[in-house]
Amino acid sequence: MKVNKKHFETEAIRTQSETTQFSEHSVPLYLTSGFVFDDAEEMRASFAEEKQRDLYSRYSNPNVNEFVEKVCAMEGAESGFAFASGMAAVFSTFATLLNAGDHVVSCSSVFGATHGLFTKYFPKWNIECSYFNIDEVETIESLIQPNTKFIYAETPTNPGVDVLDLAFLSTICKKHNLLLVVDNCFATPYLQNPIKFGADLVIHSATKLMDGQGRVLGGITVGKKELIREIYLFSRLTGPSLSPFNAWVLSKSLETLAVRVEKHCENAMKLATFLEAHPKVTWVKYPFLKSHPKYDIAKKQMRLGGNIVAFEVAGGLEGGRLFFDNIKMCSLSANLGDTRTIVTHPASTTHAKVEPEVKKAAGITDGMVRISVGLEHVDDIIQDLEQALAK
Ligand SMILES: Cc1ncc(COP(=O)(O)O)c(C=O)c1O
């Protein structure tokens, strides 16, 4: 079917695998580990990459290909490779790009597991990492060394919802001939396209808003064709590939990403505004609140503010504990980007293993709460938080 796929929503819905002889409307699930060949010559030519086709699901699979094609269209990327989880995407991207003796400059506020890779595993491969504080981006250039390979950034950050200026980072990378690698998980491709601002590679944990219903894990890296080719070669050997079933779920979910994310953001904005006026809340961070320190940058590079709100309950650890113990409807969980609103305490969960000074630099205080705002009626979400704050 020929479709004029001009808009994000249309790309998300009309990017589809080829229809089979059954003329199905909804894409079938290709649960197969391997694919068959007509003869020895076809097999030889396919393995020699003279012929483009699926060989083995560790390399590619029709469901995975469809998911990758959709995310590439949404991000404006040339190519991509899909992974079993967001961390598989992060690790495989790093492992492909970096050699022993290389150096990375990263924002100090990154996801706890990513930080764990930098601190626990990079040193044993003689790879160094220098961190810049989110509020001191002017120090970035001073951290660059002759062996620096790329700048790594998350924006908005997990869990502090800080915002980094992608165009600014890209200018530094171009000046020093470095790659810019961005974890775009919190924004989703609907809200922000880092490639437009100069990123070379964009990583997603598809487990979050891409799935949107807390069902499956997945990850993806998209970007420049020649870099993805290297990531593909590494991954087809090492096997962190996305399963066809998860790819099918994720590709279906992307069809509704735009409408879901619009509503998540509307609810998050209302909740952030409520929290900002609450006497028991010390501070609130949400990219589209005027009080956010990087409000202008968020407005410049994001369509809406996202679904994550960070705030601090008055009364330190004890105030935080009382609040968590009195939540009735929202889920106490470490995931995010679900239809269900999730309340997390980063200091004791996702970032528990992060050193105190790094936690401080990332703005993670003992009383800090991260809320992944869901799709329940916003009045019910507010009511639940209101009654927990009243205790
Ligand atoms: C910003 C960010 N990047 C990467 C990941 C890792 O994704 P996954 O849990 O799918 O491995 C997460 C998970 O929370 C995340 O929040």
Tab-separated table of C-alpha atoms in Angstrom, residues 8-387:
chain	number	residue	atom	x	y	z
A	8	PHE	CA	4.942	10.952	13.155
A	9	GLU	CA	1.643	9.169	13.913
A	10	THR	CA	1.321	7.890	10.324
A	11	GLU	CA	4.918	6.607	10.289
A	12	ALA	CA	4.231	4.842	13.601
A	13	ILE	CA	1.161	3.083	12.268
A	14	ARG	CA	1.912	2.561	8.588
A	15	THR	CA	5.533	1.372	8.791
A	16	GLN	CA	4.830	-2.342	8.504
A	17	SER	CA	6.436	-5.614	7.451
A	18	GLU	CA	5.359	-6.867	4.048
A	19	THR	CA	1.984	-8.625	4.035
A	20	THR	CA	2.166	-12.430	3.645
A	21	GLN	CA	0.037	-14.648	1.342
A	22	PHE	CA	-2.701	-14.553	4.014
A	23	SER	CA	-3.321	-10.806	3.485
A	24	GLU	CA	-3.397	-10.196	7.239
A	25	HIS	CA	-4.100	-6.635	8.412
A	26	SER	CA	-2.151	-6.852	11.673
A	27	VAL	CA	1.498	-7.938	11.430
A	28	PRO	CA	2.001	-11.610	12.391
A	29	LEU	CA	4.481	-12.841	14.936
A	30	TYR	CA	7.552	-14.468	13.349
A	31	LEU	CA	8.605	-16.795	16.157
A	32	THR	CA	11.457	-18.514	14.377
A	33	SER	CA	15.096	-18.759	15.317
A	34	GLY	CA	16.254	-19.509	11.775
A	35	PHE	CA	15.262	-19.087	8.118
A	36	VAL	CA	15.588	-21.540	5.220
A	37	PHE	CA	17.351	-21.220	1.865
A	38	ASP	CA	16.439	-22.557	-1.567
A	39	ASP	CA	19.904	-23.908	-2.357
A	40	ALA	CA	23.577	-23.785	-1.430
A	41	GLU	CA	24.209	-20.725	-3.608
A	42	GLU	CA	21.443	-18.709	-1.930
A	43	MET	CA	22.822	-19.661	1.447
A	44	ARG	CA	26.374	-18.704	0.470
A	45	ALA	CA	25.291	-15.378	-1.059
A	46	SER	CA	23.158	-14.543	1.982
A	47	PHE	CA	25.957	-15.232	4.463
A	48	ALA	CA	28.359	-13.247	2.257
A	49	GLU	CA	25.832	-10.355	2.486
A	50	GLU	CA	25.534	-10.256	-1.309
A	51	LYS	CA	21.830	-10.838	-0.716
A	52	GLN	CA	19.830	-8.911	1.902
A	53	ARG	CA	17.563	-11.279	3.843
A	54	ASP	CA	17.001	-12.735	7.306
A	55	LEU	CA	19.370	-15.576	8.192
A	56	TYR	CA	19.079	-16.163	11.890
A	57	SER	CA	17.151	-14.251	14.575
A	58	ARG	CA	20.302	-13.345	16.497
A	59	TYR	CA	21.143	-11.207	13.412
A	60	SER	CA	17.689	-10.031	12.307
A	61	ASN	CA	14.039	-11.059	12.223
A	62	PRO	CA	10.992	-9.528	10.440
A	63	ASN	CA	9.392	-8.347	13.719
A	64	VAL	CA	12.644	-6.857	14.929
A	65	ASN	CA	13.253	-5.223	11.530
A	66	GLU	CA	9.838	-3.556	11.660
A	67	PHE	CA	10.484	-2.207	15.157
A	68	VAL	CA	13.901	-0.863	14.094
A	69	GLU	CA	12.474	0.714	10.937
A	70	LYS	CA	9.776	2.503	12.950
A	71	VAL	CA	12.201	3.907	15.518
A	72	CYS	CA	14.558	5.053	12.725
A	73	ALA	CA	11.653	6.862	11.033
A	74	MET	CA	10.628	8.455	14.345
A	75	GLU	CA	14.168	9.565	15.244
A	76	GLY	CA	15.219	10.607	11.728
A	77	ALA	CA	18.020	7.994	11.882
A	78	GLU	CA	19.730	6.194	9.006
A	79	SER	CA	19.915	2.803	10.686
A	80	GLY	CA	19.469	0.931	13.966
A	81	PHE	CA	19.885	-2.281	15.923
A	82	ALA	CA	17.458	-3.575	18.573
A	83	PHE	CA	18.448	-5.187	21.866
A	84	ALA	CA	16.992	-7.365	24.624
A	85	SER	CA	16.999	-4.410	27.052
A	86	GLY	CA	18.028	-0.784	27.343
A	87	MET	CA	21.205	-1.807	29.176
A	88	ALA	CA	22.079	-4.284	26.414
A	89	ALA	CA	21.830	-1.317	24.009
A	90	VAL	CA	23.986	0.898	26.244
A	91	PHE	CA	26.629	-1.782	26.842
A	92	SER	CA	26.819	-3.039	23.249
A	93	THR	CA	27.112	0.526	21.937
A	94	PHE	CA	29.949	1.281	24.373
A	95	ALA	CA	31.688	-2.057	23.746
A	96	THR	CA	31.606	-1.425	19.991
A	97	LEU	CA	32.852	2.153	20.114
A	98	LEU	CA	35.543	1.835	22.773
A	99	ASN	CA	38.996	0.260	22.771
A	100	ALA	CA	41.322	-0.277	25.729
A	101	GLY	CA	42.955	3.055	26.551
A	102	ASP	CA	39.988	5.177	25.405
A	103	HIS	CA	38.250	7.851	27.444
A	104	VAL	CA	34.633	9.019	27.713
A	105	VAL	CA	33.193	12.293	28.983
A	106	SER	CA	29.796	11.740	30.581
A	107	CYS	CA	27.217	13.738	32.425
A	108	SER	CA	27.356	12.736	36.120
A	109	SER	CA	23.562	12.286	36.172
A	110	VAL	CA	23.110	9.047	34.270
A	111	PHE	CA	21.047	5.938	34.956
A	112	GLY	CA	22.508	3.923	37.884
A	113	ALA	CA	23.381	0.841	35.796
A	114	THR	CA	25.120	2.974	33.145
A	115	HIS	CA	27.098	4.609	35.912
A	116	GLY	CA	27.948	1.115	37.186
A	117	LEU	CA	29.427	0.221	33.773
A	118	PHE	CA	31.653	3.312	33.884
A	119	THR	CA	32.883	2.709	37.421
A	120	LYS	CA	32.927	-1.088	37.822
A	121	TYR	CA	33.717	-2.507	34.380
A	122	PHE	CA	35.400	0.216	32.308
A	123	PRO	CA	38.475	0.344	34.610
A	124	LYS	CA	39.192	-3.361	34.077
A	125	TRP	CA	39.372	-2.702	30.312
A	126	ASN	CA	41.506	0.396	30.909
A	127	ILE	CA	38.746	2.754	29.771
A	128	GLU	CA	38.447	5.997	31.721
A	129	CYS	CA	35.455	8.229	32.258
A	130	SER	CA	35.352	11.870	33.368
A	131	TYR	CA	32.116	13.400	34.599
A	132	PHE	CA	30.692	16.856	34.191
A	133	ASN	CA	28.105	18.259	36.535
A	134	ILE	CA	24.792	19.146	34.913
A	135	ASP	CA	25.128	22.738	36.213
A	136	GLU	CA	28.716	23.124	35.040
A	137	VAL	CA	28.598	22.318	31.345
A	138	GLU	CA	31.255	25.001	30.798
A	139	THR	CA	33.780	22.514	32.303
A	140	ILE	CA	33.190	19.903	29.571
A	141	GLU	CA	35.944	21.098	27.221
A	142	SER	CA	38.515	20.960	30.002
A	143	LEU	CA	37.728	17.243	30.512
A	144	ILE	CA	38.417	16.282	26.885
A	145	GLN	CA	41.661	14.342	26.369
A	146	PRO	CA	43.471	13.181	23.196
A	147	ASN	CA	41.992	9.671	23.773
A	148	THR	CA	38.385	10.850	24.314
A	149	LYS	CA	35.988	8.981	21.996
A	150	PHE	CA	32.557	10.407	22.790
A	151	ILE	CA	30.416	12.566	25.030
A	152	TYR	CA	27.597	10.661	26.689
A	153	ALA	CA	24.440	12.370	27.885
A	154	GLU	CA	20.953	11.608	29.111
A	155	THR	CA	18.322	14.303	28.782
A	156	PRO	CA	16.059	14.600	30.681
A	157	THR	CA	18.171	12.769	33.230
A	158	ASN	CA	17.143	9.845	35.403
A	159	PRO	CA	16.070	10.497	38.126
A	160	GLY	CA	16.666	14.260	38.540
A	161	VAL	CA	14.809	15.359	35.362
A	162	ASP	CA	17.630	17.768	34.564
A	163	VAL	CA	17.966	18.969	30.996
A	164	LEU	CA	21.103	19.212	28.855
A	165	ASP	CA	21.424	21.462	25.809
A	166	LEU	CA	21.873	19.009	22.915
A	167	ALA	CA	22.873	21.664	20.350
A	168	PHE	CA	25.559	22.946	22.744
A	169	LEU	CA	26.953	19.420	23.328
A	170	SER	CA	26.973	18.765	19.596
A	171	THR	CA	28.971	21.954	18.943
A	172	ILE	CA	31.636	20.813	21.435
A	173	CYS	CA	31.735	17.326	19.866
A	174	LYS	CA	32.168	18.732	16.353
A	175	LYS	CA	34.926	21.090	17.499
A	176	HIS	CA	36.883	18.209	19.090
A	177	ASN	CA	35.979	15.541	16.539
A	178	LEU	CA	34.060	13.430	19.086
A	179	LEU	CA	30.864	11.450	18.783
A	180	LEU	CA	27.757	12.507	20.688
A	181	VAL	CA	25.809	9.577	22.166
A	182	VAL	CA	22.444	10.378	23.782
A	183	ASP	CA	20.141	8.240	25.943
A	184	ASN	CA	16.726	9.571	24.854
A	185	CYS	CA	14.682	7.213	27.029
A	186	PHE	CA	12.835	9.801	29.139
A	187	ALA	CA	11.799	11.909	26.160
A	188	THR	CA	10.866	9.188	23.632
A	189	PRO	CA	11.226	10.001	19.919
A	190	TYR	CA	7.851	11.744	20.069
A	191	LEU	CA	9.116	14.508	22.355
A	192	GLN	CA	12.734	14.918	21.282
A	193	ASN	CA	14.964	13.915	18.360
A	194	PRO	CA	18.631	14.300	19.383
A	195	ILE	CA	19.855	13.632	15.816
A	196	LYS	CA	18.221	16.914	14.739
A	197	PHE	CA	20.502	18.653	17.241
A	198	GLY	CA	23.643	16.838	16.063
A	199	ALA	CA	23.751	13.502	17.969
A	200	ASP	CA	25.496	10.609	16.192
A	201	LEU	CA	23.824	7.789	18.113
A	202	VAL	CA	20.592	7.687	20.122
A	203	ILE	CA	19.841	4.968	22.665
A	204	HIS	CA	16.474	3.974	24.131
A	205	SER	CA	15.291	1.650	26.821
A	206	ALA	CA	12.157	0.508	24.970
A	207	THR	CA	11.026	-1.031	28.270
A	208	LYS	CA	9.723	2.390	29.318
A	209	LEU	CA	7.262	4.570	27.357
A	210	MET	CA	7.836	2.727	24.077
A	211	ASP	CA	6.176	-0.337	25.569
A	212	GLY	CA	4.152	1.893	27.859
A	213	GLN	CA	2.376	-0.917	29.670
A	214	GLY	CA	5.142	-2.468	31.746
A	215	ARG	CA	5.158	-5.786	29.854
A	216	VAL	CA	8.415	-6.399	28.024
A	217	LEU	CA	12.052	-5.357	28.065
A	218	GLY	CA	13.751	-3.979	24.995
A	219	GLY	CA	16.352	-1.512	23.820
A	220	ILE	CA	17.555	0.112	20.635
A	221	THR	CA	20.416	2.180	19.282
A	222	VAL	CA	19.846	4.258	16.137
A	223	GLY	CA	21.996	6.721	14.220
A	224	LYS	CA	24.703	6.936	11.579
A	225	LYS	CA	24.770	3.967	9.232
A	226	GLU	CA	28.500	3.276	9.514
A	227	LEU	CA	28.386	3.265	13.328
A	228	ILE	CA	25.309	1.021	13.433
A	229	ARG	CA	27.055	-1.368	11.069
A	230	GLU	CA	29.844	-1.779	13.659
A	231	ILE	CA	27.278	-2.220	16.453
A	232	TYR	CA	25.488	-4.828	14.333
A	233	LEU	CA	28.721	-6.786	13.734
A	234	PHE	CA	29.506	-6.768	17.471
A	235	SER	CA	25.957	-7.778	18.397
A	236	ARG	CA	25.528	-10.583	15.870
A	237	LEU	CA	28.593	-12.197	17.435
A	238	THR	CA	27.742	-11.548	21.075
A	239	GLY	CA	23.947	-12.094	20.993
A	240	PRO	CA	22.206	-9.306	22.942
A	241	SER	CA	19.430	-9.200	20.296
A	242	LEU	CA	15.756	-8.388	20.910
A	243	SER	CA	13.360	-11.360	20.786
A	244	PRO	CA	10.758	-11.409	17.965
A	245	PHE	CA	7.942	-11.552	20.523
A	246	ASN	CA	9.137	-8.465	22.374
A	247	ALA	CA	9.733	-6.682	19.050
A	248	TRP	CA	6.148	-7.467	18.007
A	249	VAL	CA	4.784	-6.081	21.299
A	250	LEU	CA	6.961	-2.975	21.055
A	251	SER	CA	6.159	-2.292	17.420
A	252	LYS	CA	2.429	-2.488	18.195
A	253	SER	CA	2.938	-0.135	21.155
A	254	LEU	CA	4.692	2.438	18.976
A	255	GLU	CA	1.458	2.789	16.980
A	256	THR	CA	-0.063	4.561	19.999
A	257	LEU	CA	3.071	6.294	21.311
A	258	ALA	CA	2.007	9.803	20.268
A	259	VAL	CA	-1.461	9.720	21.873
A	260	ARG	CA	-0.197	7.992	25.005
A	261	VAL	CA	2.720	10.380	25.513
A	262	GLU	CA	0.490	13.461	24.942
A	263	LYS	CA	-1.790	12.298	27.784
A	264	HIS	CA	1.132	11.271	30.055
A	265	CYS	CA	2.563	14.771	29.632
A	266	GLU	CA	-0.781	16.493	30.281
A	267	ASN	CA	-1.190	14.508	33.531
A	268	ALA	CA	2.450	15.131	34.546
A	269	MET	CA	2.127	18.888	34.010
A	270	LYS	CA	-1.033	19.015	36.175
A	271	LEU	CA	0.603	16.934	38.892
A	272	ALA	CA	3.793	19.026	38.865
A	273	THR	CA	1.720	22.219	39.188
A	274	PHE	CA	-0.182	20.708	42.146
A	275	LEU	CA	3.040	19.626	43.884
A	276	GLU	CA	4.678	23.008	43.371
A	277	ALA	CA	1.916	24.664	45.407
A	278	HIS	CA	1.958	22.053	48.202
A	279	PRO	CA	3.408	23.229	51.562
A	280	LYS	CA	4.979	19.816	52.333
A	281	VAL	CA	6.952	19.765	49.089
A	282	THR	CA	10.380	21.422	49.279
A	283	TRP	CA	11.053	21.513	45.535
A	284	VAL	CA	9.649	20.157	42.260
A	285	LYS	CA	11.426	19.563	38.975
A	286	TYR	CA	9.566	19.138	35.715
A	287	PRO	CA	11.057	20.329	32.408
A	288	PHE	CA	7.995	22.347	31.355
A	289	LEU	CA	7.497	24.113	34.713
A	290	LYS	CA	8.788	27.690	34.453
A	291	SER	CA	10.729	27.090	37.689
A	292	HIS	CA	12.877	24.363	36.043
A	293	PRO	CA	16.437	25.739	35.777
A	294	LYS	CA	16.652	24.681	32.113
A	295	TYR	CA	13.063	25.554	31.138
A	296	ASP	CA	14.195	27.510	28.034
A	297	ILE	CA	16.339	24.626	26.771
A	298	ALA	CA	13.561	22.105	27.430
A	299	LYS	CA	11.150	24.295	25.436
A	300	LYS	CA	13.680	24.582	22.608
A	301	GLN	CA	14.374	20.862	22.180
A	302	MET	CA	11.300	19.044	23.556
A	303	ARG	CA	7.720	18.989	22.278
A	304	LEU	CA	6.291	18.508	25.826
A	305	GLY	CA	7.794	17.955	29.274
A	306	GLY	CA	7.633	14.138	29.541
A	307	ASN	CA	5.987	11.968	32.188
A	308	ILE	CA	8.575	12.086	34.969
A	309	VAL	CA	8.279	14.506	37.860
A	310	ALA	CA	10.907	14.699	40.623
A	311	PHE	CA	10.224	16.324	43.976
A	312	GLU	CA	11.310	16.341	47.601
A	313	VAL	CA	9.036	15.730	50.552
A	314	ALA	CA	9.757	17.893	53.592
A	315	GLY	CA	11.147	16.033	56.632
A	316	GLY	CA	14.113	14.222	55.019
A	317	LEU	CA	14.297	10.430	55.167
A	318	GLU	CA	11.483	10.139	57.728
A	319	GLY	CA	9.174	12.450	55.739
A	320	GLY	CA	9.902	10.415	52.605
A	321	ARG	CA	9.257	7.096	54.386
A	322	LEU	CA	5.919	8.307	55.770
A	323	PHE	CA	4.888	9.485	52.302
A	324	PHE	CA	5.792	6.163	50.648
A	325	ASP	CA	4.093	4.075	53.322
A	326	ASN	CA	0.845	5.981	52.894
A	327	ILE	CA	0.535	5.754	49.097
A	328	LYS	CA	-2.675	3.823	48.372
A	329	MET	CA	-3.275	3.663	44.612
A	330	CYS	CA	0.043	4.455	42.886
A	331	SER	CA	2.554	1.604	42.604
A	332	LEU	CA	5.775	1.532	44.602
A	333	SER	CA	8.067	0.165	41.923
A	334	ALA	CA	11.362	0.917	40.196
A	335	ASN	CA	10.080	0.863	36.605
A	336	LEU	CA	8.787	3.898	34.736
A	337	GLY	CA	6.782	4.797	31.657
A	338	ASP	CA	3.800	2.567	32.479
A	339	THR	CA	0.042	3.292	32.225
A	340	ARG	CA	0.094	2.958	36.022
A	341	THR	CA	1.576	5.802	38.023
A	342	ILE	CA	4.777	4.633	39.753
A	343	VAL	CA	6.405	6.222	42.777
A	344	THR	CA	10.110	5.499	43.299
A	345	HIS	CA	12.679	6.377	45.939
A	346	PRO	CA	15.924	6.573	43.877
A	347	ALA	CA	18.271	6.922	46.891
A	348	SER	CA	17.337	3.458	48.202
A	349	THR	CA	16.589	1.668	44.892
A	350	THR	CA	17.786	2.511	41.347
A	351	HIS	CA	20.713	4.639	42.586
A	352	ALA	CA	21.453	2.826	45.867
A	353	LYS	CA	24.873	1.616	44.645
A	354	VAL	CA	25.948	5.047	43.375
A	355	GLU	CA	28.588	6.792	45.534
A	356	PRO	CA	27.241	9.573	47.861
A	357	GLU	CA	29.185	12.369	46.097
A	358	VAL	CA	27.899	11.259	42.675
A	359	LYS	CA	24.356	11.073	44.081
A	360	LYS	CA	24.792	14.603	45.418
A	361	ALA	CA	26.041	15.872	42.046
A	362	ALA	CA	23.035	14.244	40.377
A	363	GLY	CA	20.704	16.025	42.828
A	364	ILE	CA	19.529	12.780	44.474
A	365	THR	CA	18.648	13.651	48.058
A	366	ASP	CA	17.339	11.237	50.731
A	367	GLY	CA	13.838	12.687	50.491
A	368	MET	CA	13.715	12.812	46.700
A	369	VAL	CA	10.759	11.105	45.019
A	370	ARG	CA	10.519	10.242	41.320
A	371	ILE	CA	7.041	9.873	39.889
A	372	SER	CA	6.368	8.253	36.567
A	373	VAL	CA	2.980	9.757	35.859
A	374	GLY	CA	0.568	7.258	34.345
A	375	LEU	CA	-2.687	7.391	32.435
A	376	GLU	CA	-5.157	7.058	35.336
A	377	HIS	CA	-7.435	10.093	35.732
A	378	VAL	CA	-5.167	12.871	36.958
A	379	ASP	CA	-7.577	13.805	39.785
A	380	ASP	CA	-7.189	10.294	41.223
A	381	ILE	CA	-3.373	10.499	41.017
A	382	ILE	CA	-3.402	13.893	42.736
A	383	GLN	CA	-5.819	12.662	45.413
A	384	ASP	CA	-3.557	9.698	46.237
A	385	LEU	CA	-0.468	11.903	46.619
A	386	GLU	CA	-2.442	14.524	48.547
A	387	GLN	CA	-3.632	12.034	51.176
